[in-house]
Short mmCIF file of C-alpha atoms in Angstrom, two decimals:
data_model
loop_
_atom_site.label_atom_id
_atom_site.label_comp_id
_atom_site.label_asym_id
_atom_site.label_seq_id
_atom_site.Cartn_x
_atom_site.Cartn_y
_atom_site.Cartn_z
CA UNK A 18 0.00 0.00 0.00
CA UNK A 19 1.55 3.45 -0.53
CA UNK A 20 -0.32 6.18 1.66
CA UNK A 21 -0.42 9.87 0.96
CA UNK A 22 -0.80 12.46 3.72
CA UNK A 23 -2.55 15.69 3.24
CA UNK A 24 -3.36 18.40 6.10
CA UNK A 25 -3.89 21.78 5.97
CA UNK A 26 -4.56 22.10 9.78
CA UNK A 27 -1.28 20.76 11.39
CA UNK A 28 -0.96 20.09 14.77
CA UNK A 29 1.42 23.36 15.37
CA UNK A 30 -1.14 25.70 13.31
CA UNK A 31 1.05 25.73 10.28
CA UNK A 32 -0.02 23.66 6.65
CA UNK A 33 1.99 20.62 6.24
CA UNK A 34 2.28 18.18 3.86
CA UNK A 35 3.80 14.84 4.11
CA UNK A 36 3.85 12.22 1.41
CA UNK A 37 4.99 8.73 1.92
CA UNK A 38 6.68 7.12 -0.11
CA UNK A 39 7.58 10.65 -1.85
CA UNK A 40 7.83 9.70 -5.05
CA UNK A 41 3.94 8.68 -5.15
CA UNK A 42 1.85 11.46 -4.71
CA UNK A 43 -1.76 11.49 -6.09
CA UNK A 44 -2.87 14.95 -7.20
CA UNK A 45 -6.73 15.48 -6.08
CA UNK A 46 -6.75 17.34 -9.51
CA UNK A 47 -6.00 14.36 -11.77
CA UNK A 48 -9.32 12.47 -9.80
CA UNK A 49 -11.50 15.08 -10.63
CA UNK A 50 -9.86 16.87 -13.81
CA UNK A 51 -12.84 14.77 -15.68
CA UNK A 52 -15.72 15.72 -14.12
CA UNK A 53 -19.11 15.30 -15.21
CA UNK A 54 -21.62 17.36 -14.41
CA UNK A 55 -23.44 14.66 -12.92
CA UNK A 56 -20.97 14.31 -10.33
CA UNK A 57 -22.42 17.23 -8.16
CA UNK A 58 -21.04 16.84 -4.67
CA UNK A 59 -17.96 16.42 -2.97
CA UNK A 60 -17.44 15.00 0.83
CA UNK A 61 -14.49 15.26 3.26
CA UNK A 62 -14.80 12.58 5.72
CA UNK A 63 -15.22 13.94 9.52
CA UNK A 64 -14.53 12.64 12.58
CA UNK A 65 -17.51 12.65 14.75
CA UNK A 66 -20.65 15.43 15.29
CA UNK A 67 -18.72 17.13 17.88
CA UNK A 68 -16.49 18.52 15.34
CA UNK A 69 -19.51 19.54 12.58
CA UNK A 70 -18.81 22.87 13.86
CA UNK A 71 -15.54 23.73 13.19
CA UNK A 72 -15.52 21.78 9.96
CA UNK A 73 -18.13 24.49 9.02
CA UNK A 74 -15.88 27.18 10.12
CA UNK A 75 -12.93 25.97 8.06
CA UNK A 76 -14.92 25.89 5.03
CA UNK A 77 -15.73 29.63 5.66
CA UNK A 78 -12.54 30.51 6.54
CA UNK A 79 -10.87 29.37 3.34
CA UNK A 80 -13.80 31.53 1.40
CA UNK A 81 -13.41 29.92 -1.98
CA UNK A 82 -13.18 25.91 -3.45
CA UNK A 83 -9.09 26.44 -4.50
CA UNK A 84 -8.50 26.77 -0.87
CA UNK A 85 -10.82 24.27 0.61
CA UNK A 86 -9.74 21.35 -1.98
CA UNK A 87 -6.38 20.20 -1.56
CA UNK A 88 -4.08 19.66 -4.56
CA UNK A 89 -3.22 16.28 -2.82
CA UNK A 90 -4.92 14.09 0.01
CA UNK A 91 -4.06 11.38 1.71
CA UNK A 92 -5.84 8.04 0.48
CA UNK A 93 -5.15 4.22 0.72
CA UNK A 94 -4.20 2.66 -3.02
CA UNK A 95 -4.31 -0.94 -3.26
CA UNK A 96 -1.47 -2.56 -5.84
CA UNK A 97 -2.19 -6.18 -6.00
CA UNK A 98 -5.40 -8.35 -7.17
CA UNK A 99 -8.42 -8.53 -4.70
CA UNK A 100 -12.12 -10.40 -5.11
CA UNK A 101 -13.95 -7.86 -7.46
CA UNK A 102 -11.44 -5.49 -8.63
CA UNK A 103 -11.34 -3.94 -11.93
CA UNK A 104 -8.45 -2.42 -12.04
CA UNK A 105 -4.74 -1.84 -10.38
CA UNK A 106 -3.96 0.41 -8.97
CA UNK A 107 -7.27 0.96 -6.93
CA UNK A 108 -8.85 2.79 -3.77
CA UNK A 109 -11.76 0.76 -2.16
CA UNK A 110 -14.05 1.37 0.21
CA UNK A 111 -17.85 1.51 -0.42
CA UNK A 112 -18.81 3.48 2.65
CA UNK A 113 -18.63 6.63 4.19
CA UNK A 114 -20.37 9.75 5.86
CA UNK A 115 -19.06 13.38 5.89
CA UNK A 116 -18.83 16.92 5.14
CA UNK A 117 -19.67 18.51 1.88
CA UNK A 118 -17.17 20.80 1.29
CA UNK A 119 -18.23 21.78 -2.57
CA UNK A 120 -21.55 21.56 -3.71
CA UNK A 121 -22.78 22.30 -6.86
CA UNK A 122 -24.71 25.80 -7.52
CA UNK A 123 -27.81 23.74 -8.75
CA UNK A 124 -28.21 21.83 -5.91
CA UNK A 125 -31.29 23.28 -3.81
CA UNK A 126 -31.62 20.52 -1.32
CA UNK A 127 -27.68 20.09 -0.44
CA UNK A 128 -25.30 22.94 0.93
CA UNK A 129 -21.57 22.94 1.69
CA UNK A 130 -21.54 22.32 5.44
CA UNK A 131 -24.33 19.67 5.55
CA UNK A 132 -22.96 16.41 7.30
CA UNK A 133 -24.18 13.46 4.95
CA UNK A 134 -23.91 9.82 3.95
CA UNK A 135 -23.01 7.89 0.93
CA UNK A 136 -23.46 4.77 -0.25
CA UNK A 137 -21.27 4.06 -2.74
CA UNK A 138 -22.45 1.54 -5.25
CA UNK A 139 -20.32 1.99 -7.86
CA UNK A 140 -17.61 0.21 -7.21
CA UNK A 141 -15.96 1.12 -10.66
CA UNK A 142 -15.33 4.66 -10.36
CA UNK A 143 -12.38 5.16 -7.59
CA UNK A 144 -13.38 8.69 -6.92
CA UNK A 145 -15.85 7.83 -5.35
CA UNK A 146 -14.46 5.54 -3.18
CA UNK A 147 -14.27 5.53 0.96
CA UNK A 148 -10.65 5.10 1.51
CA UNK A 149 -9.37 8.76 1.12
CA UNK A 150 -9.40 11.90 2.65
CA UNK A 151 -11.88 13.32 -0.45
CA UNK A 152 -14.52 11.65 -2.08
CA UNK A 153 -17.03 12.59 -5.47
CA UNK A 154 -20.54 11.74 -4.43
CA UNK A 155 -23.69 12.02 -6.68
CA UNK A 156 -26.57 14.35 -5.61
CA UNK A 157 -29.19 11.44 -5.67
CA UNK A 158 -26.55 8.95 -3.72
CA UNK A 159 -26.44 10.81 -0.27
CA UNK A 160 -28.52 11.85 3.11
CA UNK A 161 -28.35 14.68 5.24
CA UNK A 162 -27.91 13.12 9.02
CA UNK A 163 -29.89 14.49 11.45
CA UNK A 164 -28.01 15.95 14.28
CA UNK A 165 -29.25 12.93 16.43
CA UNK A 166 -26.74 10.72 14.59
CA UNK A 167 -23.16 10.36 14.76
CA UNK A 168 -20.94 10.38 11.31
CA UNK A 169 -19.93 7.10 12.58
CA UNK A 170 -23.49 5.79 12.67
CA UNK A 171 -24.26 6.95 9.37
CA UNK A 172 -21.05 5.94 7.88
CA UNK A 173 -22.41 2.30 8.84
CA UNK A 174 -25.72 2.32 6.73
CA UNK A 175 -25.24 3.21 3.63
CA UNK A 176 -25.06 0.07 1.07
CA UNK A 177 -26.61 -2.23 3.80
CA UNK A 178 -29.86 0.13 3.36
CA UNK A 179 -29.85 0.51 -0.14
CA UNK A 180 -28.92 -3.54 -0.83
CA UNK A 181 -32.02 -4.25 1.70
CA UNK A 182 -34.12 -1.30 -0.46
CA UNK A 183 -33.53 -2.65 -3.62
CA UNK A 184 -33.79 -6.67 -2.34
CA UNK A 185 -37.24 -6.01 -1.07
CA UNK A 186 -38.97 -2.79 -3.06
CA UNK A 187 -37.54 -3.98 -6.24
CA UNK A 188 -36.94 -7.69 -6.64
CA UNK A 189 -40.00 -8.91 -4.35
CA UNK A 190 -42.37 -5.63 -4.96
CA UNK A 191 -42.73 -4.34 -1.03
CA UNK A 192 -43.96 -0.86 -0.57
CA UNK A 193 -42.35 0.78 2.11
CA UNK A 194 -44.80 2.51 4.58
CA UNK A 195 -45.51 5.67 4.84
CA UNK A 196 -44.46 7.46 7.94
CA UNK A 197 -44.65 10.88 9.89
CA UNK A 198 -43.57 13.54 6.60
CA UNK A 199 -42.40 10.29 4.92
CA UNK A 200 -44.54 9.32 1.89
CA UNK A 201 -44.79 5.20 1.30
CA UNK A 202 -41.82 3.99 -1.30
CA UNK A 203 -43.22 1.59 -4.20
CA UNK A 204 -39.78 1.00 -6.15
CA UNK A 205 -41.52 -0.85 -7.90
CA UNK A 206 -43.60 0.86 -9.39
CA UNK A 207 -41.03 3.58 -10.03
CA UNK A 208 -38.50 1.39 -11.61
CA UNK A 209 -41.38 -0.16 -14.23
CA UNK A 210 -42.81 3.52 -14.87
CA UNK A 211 -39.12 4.31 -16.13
CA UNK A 212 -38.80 4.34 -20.15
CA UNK A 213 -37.08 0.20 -20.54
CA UNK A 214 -33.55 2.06 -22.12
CA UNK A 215 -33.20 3.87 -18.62
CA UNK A 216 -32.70 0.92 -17.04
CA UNK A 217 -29.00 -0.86 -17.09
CA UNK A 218 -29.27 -3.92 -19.62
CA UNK A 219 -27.80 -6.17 -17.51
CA UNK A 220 -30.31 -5.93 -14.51
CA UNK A 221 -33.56 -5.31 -17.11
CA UNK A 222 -35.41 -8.11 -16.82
CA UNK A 223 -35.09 -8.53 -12.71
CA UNK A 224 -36.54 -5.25 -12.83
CA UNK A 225 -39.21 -6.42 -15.31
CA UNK A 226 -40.09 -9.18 -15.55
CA UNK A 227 -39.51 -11.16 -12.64
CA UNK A 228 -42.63 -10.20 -10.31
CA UNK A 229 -45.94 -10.07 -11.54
CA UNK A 230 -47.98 -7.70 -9.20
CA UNK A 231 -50.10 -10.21 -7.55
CA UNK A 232 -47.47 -11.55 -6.20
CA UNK A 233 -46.36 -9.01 -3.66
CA UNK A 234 -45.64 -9.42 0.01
CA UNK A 235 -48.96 -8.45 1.80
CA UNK A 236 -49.18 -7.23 5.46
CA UNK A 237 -48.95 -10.84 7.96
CA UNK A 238 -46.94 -12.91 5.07
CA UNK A 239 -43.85 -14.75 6.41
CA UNK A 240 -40.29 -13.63 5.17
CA UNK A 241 -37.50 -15.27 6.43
CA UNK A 242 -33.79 -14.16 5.81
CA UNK A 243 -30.88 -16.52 6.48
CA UNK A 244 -27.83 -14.53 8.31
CA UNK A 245 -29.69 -11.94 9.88
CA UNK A 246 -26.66 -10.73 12.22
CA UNK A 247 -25.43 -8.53 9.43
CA UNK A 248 -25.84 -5.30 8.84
CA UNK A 249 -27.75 -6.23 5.71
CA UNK A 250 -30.21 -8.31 7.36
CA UNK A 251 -30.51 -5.81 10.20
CA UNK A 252 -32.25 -3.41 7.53
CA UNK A 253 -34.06 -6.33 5.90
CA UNK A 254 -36.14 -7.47 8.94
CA UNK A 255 -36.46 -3.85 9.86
CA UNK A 256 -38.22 -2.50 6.74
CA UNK A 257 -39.85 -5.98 6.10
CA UNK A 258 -40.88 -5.37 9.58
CA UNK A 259 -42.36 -2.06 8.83
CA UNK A 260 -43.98 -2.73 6.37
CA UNK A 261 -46.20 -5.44 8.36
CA UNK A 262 -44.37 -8.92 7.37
CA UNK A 263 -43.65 -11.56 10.08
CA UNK A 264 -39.62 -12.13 10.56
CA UNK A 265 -37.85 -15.38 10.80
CA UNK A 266 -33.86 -15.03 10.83
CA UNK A 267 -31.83 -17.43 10.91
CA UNK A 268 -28.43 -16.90 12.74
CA UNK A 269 -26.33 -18.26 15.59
CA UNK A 270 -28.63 -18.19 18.16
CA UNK A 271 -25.84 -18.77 21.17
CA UNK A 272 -23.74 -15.95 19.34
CA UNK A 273 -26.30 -13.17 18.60
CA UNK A 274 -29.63 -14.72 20.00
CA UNK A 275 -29.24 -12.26 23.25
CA UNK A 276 -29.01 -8.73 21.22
CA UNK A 277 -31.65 -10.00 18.64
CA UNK A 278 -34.28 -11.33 21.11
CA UNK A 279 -34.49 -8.15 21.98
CA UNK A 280 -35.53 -6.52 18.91
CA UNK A 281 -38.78 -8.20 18.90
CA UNK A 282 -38.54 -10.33 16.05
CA UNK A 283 -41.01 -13.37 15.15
CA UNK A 284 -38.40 -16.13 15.26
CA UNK A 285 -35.04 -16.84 15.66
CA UNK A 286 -33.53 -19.77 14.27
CA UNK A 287 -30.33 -21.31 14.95
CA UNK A 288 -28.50 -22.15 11.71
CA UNK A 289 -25.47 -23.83 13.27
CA UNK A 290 -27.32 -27.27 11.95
CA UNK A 291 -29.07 -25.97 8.33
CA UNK A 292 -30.99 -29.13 7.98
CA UNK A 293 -32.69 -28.71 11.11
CA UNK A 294 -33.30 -25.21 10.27
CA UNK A 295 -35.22 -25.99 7.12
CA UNK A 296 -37.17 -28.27 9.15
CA UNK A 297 -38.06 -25.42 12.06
CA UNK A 298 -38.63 -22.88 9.28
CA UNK A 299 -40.90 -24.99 7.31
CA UNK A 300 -42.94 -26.15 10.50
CA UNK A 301 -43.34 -22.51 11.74
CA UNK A 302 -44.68 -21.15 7.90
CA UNK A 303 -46.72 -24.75 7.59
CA UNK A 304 -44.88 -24.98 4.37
CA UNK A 305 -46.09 -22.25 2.97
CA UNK A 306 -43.16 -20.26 3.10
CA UNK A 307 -42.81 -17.74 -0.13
CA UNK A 308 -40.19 -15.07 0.77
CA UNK A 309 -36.88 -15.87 1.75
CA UNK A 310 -33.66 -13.70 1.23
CA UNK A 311 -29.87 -15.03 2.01
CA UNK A 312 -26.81 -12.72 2.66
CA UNK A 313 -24.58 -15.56 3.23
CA UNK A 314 -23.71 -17.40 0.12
CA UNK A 315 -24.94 -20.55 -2.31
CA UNK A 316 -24.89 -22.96 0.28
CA UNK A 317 -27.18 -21.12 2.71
CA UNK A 318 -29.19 -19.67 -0.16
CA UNK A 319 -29.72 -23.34 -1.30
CA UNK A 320 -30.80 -24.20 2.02
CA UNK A 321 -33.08 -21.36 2.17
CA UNK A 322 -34.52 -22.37 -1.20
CA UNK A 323 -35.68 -26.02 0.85
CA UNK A 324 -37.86 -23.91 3.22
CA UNK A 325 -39.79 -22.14 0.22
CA UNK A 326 -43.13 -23.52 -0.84
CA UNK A 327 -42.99 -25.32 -4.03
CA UNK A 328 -45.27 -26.14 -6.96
CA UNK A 329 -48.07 -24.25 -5.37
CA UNK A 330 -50.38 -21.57 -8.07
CA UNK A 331 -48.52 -18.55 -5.80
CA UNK A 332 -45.03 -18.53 -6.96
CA UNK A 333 -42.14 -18.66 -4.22
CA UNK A 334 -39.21 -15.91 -4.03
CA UNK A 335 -35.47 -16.37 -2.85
CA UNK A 336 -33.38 -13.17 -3.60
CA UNK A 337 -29.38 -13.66 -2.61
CA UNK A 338 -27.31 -10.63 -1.46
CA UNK A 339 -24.35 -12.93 -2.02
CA UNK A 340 -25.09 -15.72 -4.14
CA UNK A 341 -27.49 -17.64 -5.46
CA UNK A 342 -27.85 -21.73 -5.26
CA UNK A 343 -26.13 -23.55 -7.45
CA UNK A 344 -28.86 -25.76 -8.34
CA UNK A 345 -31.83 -24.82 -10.90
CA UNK A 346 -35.16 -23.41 -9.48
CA UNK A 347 -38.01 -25.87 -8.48
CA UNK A 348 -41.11 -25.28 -10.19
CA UNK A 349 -43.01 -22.64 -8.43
CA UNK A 350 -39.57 -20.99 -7.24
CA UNK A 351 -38.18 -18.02 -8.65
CA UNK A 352 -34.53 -16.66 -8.11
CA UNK A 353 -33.69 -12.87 -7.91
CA UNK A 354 -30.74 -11.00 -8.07
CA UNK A 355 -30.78 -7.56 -6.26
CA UNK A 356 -30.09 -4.88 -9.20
CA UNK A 357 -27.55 -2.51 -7.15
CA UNK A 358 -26.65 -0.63 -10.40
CA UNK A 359 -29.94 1.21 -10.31
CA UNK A 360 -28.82 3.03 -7.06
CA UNK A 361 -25.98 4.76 -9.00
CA UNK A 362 -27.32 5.00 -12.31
CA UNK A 363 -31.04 5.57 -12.21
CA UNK A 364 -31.56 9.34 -10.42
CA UNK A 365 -34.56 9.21 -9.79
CA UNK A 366 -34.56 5.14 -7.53
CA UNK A 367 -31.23 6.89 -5.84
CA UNK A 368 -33.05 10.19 -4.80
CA UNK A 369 -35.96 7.88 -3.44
CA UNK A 370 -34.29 5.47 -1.56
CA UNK A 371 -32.17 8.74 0.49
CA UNK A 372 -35.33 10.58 0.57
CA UNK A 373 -37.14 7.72 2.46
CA UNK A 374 -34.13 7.38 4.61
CA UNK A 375 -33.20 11.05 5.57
CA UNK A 376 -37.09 10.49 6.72
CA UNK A 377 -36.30 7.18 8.56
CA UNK A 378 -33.70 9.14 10.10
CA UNK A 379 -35.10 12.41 11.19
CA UNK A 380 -37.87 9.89 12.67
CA UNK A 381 -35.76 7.59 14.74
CA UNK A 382 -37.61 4.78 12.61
CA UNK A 383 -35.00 2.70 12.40
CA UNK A 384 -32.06 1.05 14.74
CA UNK A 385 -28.87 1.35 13.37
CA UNK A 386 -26.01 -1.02 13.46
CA UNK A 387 -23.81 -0.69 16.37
CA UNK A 388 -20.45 1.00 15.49
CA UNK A 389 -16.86 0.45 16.88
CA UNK A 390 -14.17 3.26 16.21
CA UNK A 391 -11.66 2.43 14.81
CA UNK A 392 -7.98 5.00 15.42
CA UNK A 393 -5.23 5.59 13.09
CA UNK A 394 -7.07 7.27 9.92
CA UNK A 395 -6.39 5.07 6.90
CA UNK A 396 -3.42 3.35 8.72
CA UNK A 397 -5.81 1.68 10.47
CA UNK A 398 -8.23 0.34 7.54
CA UNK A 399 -5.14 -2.89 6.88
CA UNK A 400 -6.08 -3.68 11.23
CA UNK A 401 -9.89 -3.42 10.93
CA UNK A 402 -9.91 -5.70 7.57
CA UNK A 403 -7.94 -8.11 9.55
CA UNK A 404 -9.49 -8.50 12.43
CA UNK A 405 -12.98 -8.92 10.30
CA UNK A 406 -11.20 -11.70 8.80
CA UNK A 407 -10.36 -13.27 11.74
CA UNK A 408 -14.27 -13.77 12.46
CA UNK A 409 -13.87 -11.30 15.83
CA UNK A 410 -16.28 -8.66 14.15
CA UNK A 411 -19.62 -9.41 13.90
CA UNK A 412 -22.99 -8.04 14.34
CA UNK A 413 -21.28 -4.12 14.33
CA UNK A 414 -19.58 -2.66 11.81
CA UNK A 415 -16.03 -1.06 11.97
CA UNK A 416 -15.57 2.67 10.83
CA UNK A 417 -12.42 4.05 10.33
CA UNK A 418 -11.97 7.68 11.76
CA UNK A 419 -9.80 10.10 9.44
#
């Protein structure tokens, strides 16, 4: 990894600049010398609230954007292969909650100063990317925080919301309720009101073709969601909750049981023996099971696709966050695949996924995913990723303060 250093508010009052190693710097200017107009907001990552404050005051301070953005910043460039890169060298990092520092003139809903979230979907494009000091966001991928949550909470929700969004309004058809100044969310019917070209090829028919409207979740059905001590599946059972389903999730009950009994959820089952799972999961839906989503991978989505009702008139639904089984479909069974392109690349499902959030928010609506902080800035990301794959993280998410 080669790490480049960038402040403008040294310790002793003076600017610094430090660049390790020095012969790799990485000018801000060559990220962004390219940029669309679509690409209308830009985000410094903050600390916590305490310091929202005197973040604003800097920005006044320096009075114009040649002084607020940096010619170089400090970010964390990866220079051998990973799972799901697409190119070398490459900055990662999908998540990430800060200050705007430039905003774009048109913008009537987002100021410089407002603290925000992003959910980065678009893996493909490094400027917008978590693991640097600056980040490009688009207008319709980010939500103002309310002052009752902490940049490290909402650093933590991002594509864990919009993955549960999209699994659930788009690939099974579930409105989202309605709620204090909240209007109900049909992404459904959003996404099939959109002219067919305006939808990415790749995800077309998912979005099309692969729910008929009678077969929507309706208030009371059963949805059950196999490793619901993620993030992911906290949002799942949350909204699915909301929006008046009953909740199976499947996790290690002697591991997590504790903090999720007391969330109030329908069931809990242990998955630490699957086949006895499908068994209890089965018994408790009398068979009838026809909503099931997996954020594990093929083997526990294949195991998920036992508990589903099959051959019956009303078709069955597995969607996988991860993967989906390896084995065809039974009859009556239909497999989805949650379309996270249209986050980034429809406007108009983007704006009304944050929209609906910044609500949830404001609201309290939701419980958000407990948060350990993590010290160091971007020297610390290398740690953090460790010790997640050493199995010691789970049901929280690590956020890296810069």
């Amino acid at each position: 990894m080669a790490i480049i250093t960038y402040s403008s508010f040294a310790d002793d009052g003076t600017d610094a600049l430090e660049v390790w190693p020095p012969t790799s710097k990485l000018a801000f200017d060559s990220i962004v010398s390219d940029l669309k107009p679509s690409y209308t907001t830009k985000t410094v990552a903050q600390s916590d609230p305490d310091r929202r404050q005197q973040a604003k005051v800097r920005v006044a301070e320096h009075g114009n954007e040649h002084d607020v953005i940096p010619k170089v910043q400090r970010a964390l460039i990866l220079h051998d292969y990973g799972f799901g890169i697409p190119q070398l060298p490459y900055v990662a990092g999908r998540d990430f909650a800060g200050m705007i520092v430039k905003a774009s003139p048109s913008m009537s809903d987002l100021k410089e100063g407002d603290i925000v979230l992003c959910a980065s979907t678009d893996y493909r494009d490094m400027r917008k990317a978590a693991f640097q000091e600056y980040a490009i966001a688009l207008e319709h991928n980010v939500c103002k925080l309310p002052k009752h949550v902490s940049v490290a909470q909402g650093a933590a929700i991002g594509v864990a919301y919009v993955a549960a969004g999209l699994a659930l309004g788009v690939c099974l058809g579930l409105r989202l309720p309605a709620f204090g100044s909240a209007q109900h969310l049909d992404l459904r019917a959003l996404v099939r009101s959109l002219p067919p070209k305006e939808i990415p090829a790749d995800v077309r028919a998912e979005c099309l073709q692969s729910l008929e409207e009678d077969q929507r979740p309706q208030s009371g059905d059963w949805i059950a969601i196999w490793g619901g001590s993620s993030t992911s599946a906290l949002f799942l059972a949350q909204l699915a909750r909301l929006a008046g389903l009953k909740i199976i999730l499947v996790v290690d009950v002697a591991k997590h049981g504790r903090r999720l009994s007391t969330m109030g959820w329908s069931y809990l089952v242990d998955s630490q023996h699957p086949d006895r799972a499908v068994e209890v999961i089965r018994g408790i839906t009398g068979g009838q099971l026809r909503y099931g989503i997996d954020v594990v991978g093929p083997k526990t989505s294949s195991c998920l696709a036992r508990c589903l009702a099959k051959g019956s008139q009303a078709q069955a639904h597995l969607v996988a966050l991860a993967a989906l089984p390896k084995e065809p479909a039974a009859d009556g069974v239909v497999y989805h695949s949650v379309p996270m392109k249209l986050f980034h690349e429809v406007p108009s499902v983007g704006r009304a996924l944050m929209t609906w959030l910044e609500h949830a928010l404001e609201a309290s609506a939701v419980i958000l995913p407990e948060v350990t902080s993590v010290k160091g800035g971007l020297s610390g990301v290398n740690p953090a990723l460790d010790e997640m794959r050493s199995g010691a993280v789970s049901g929280r998410r690590l956020v890296v303060r810069l």
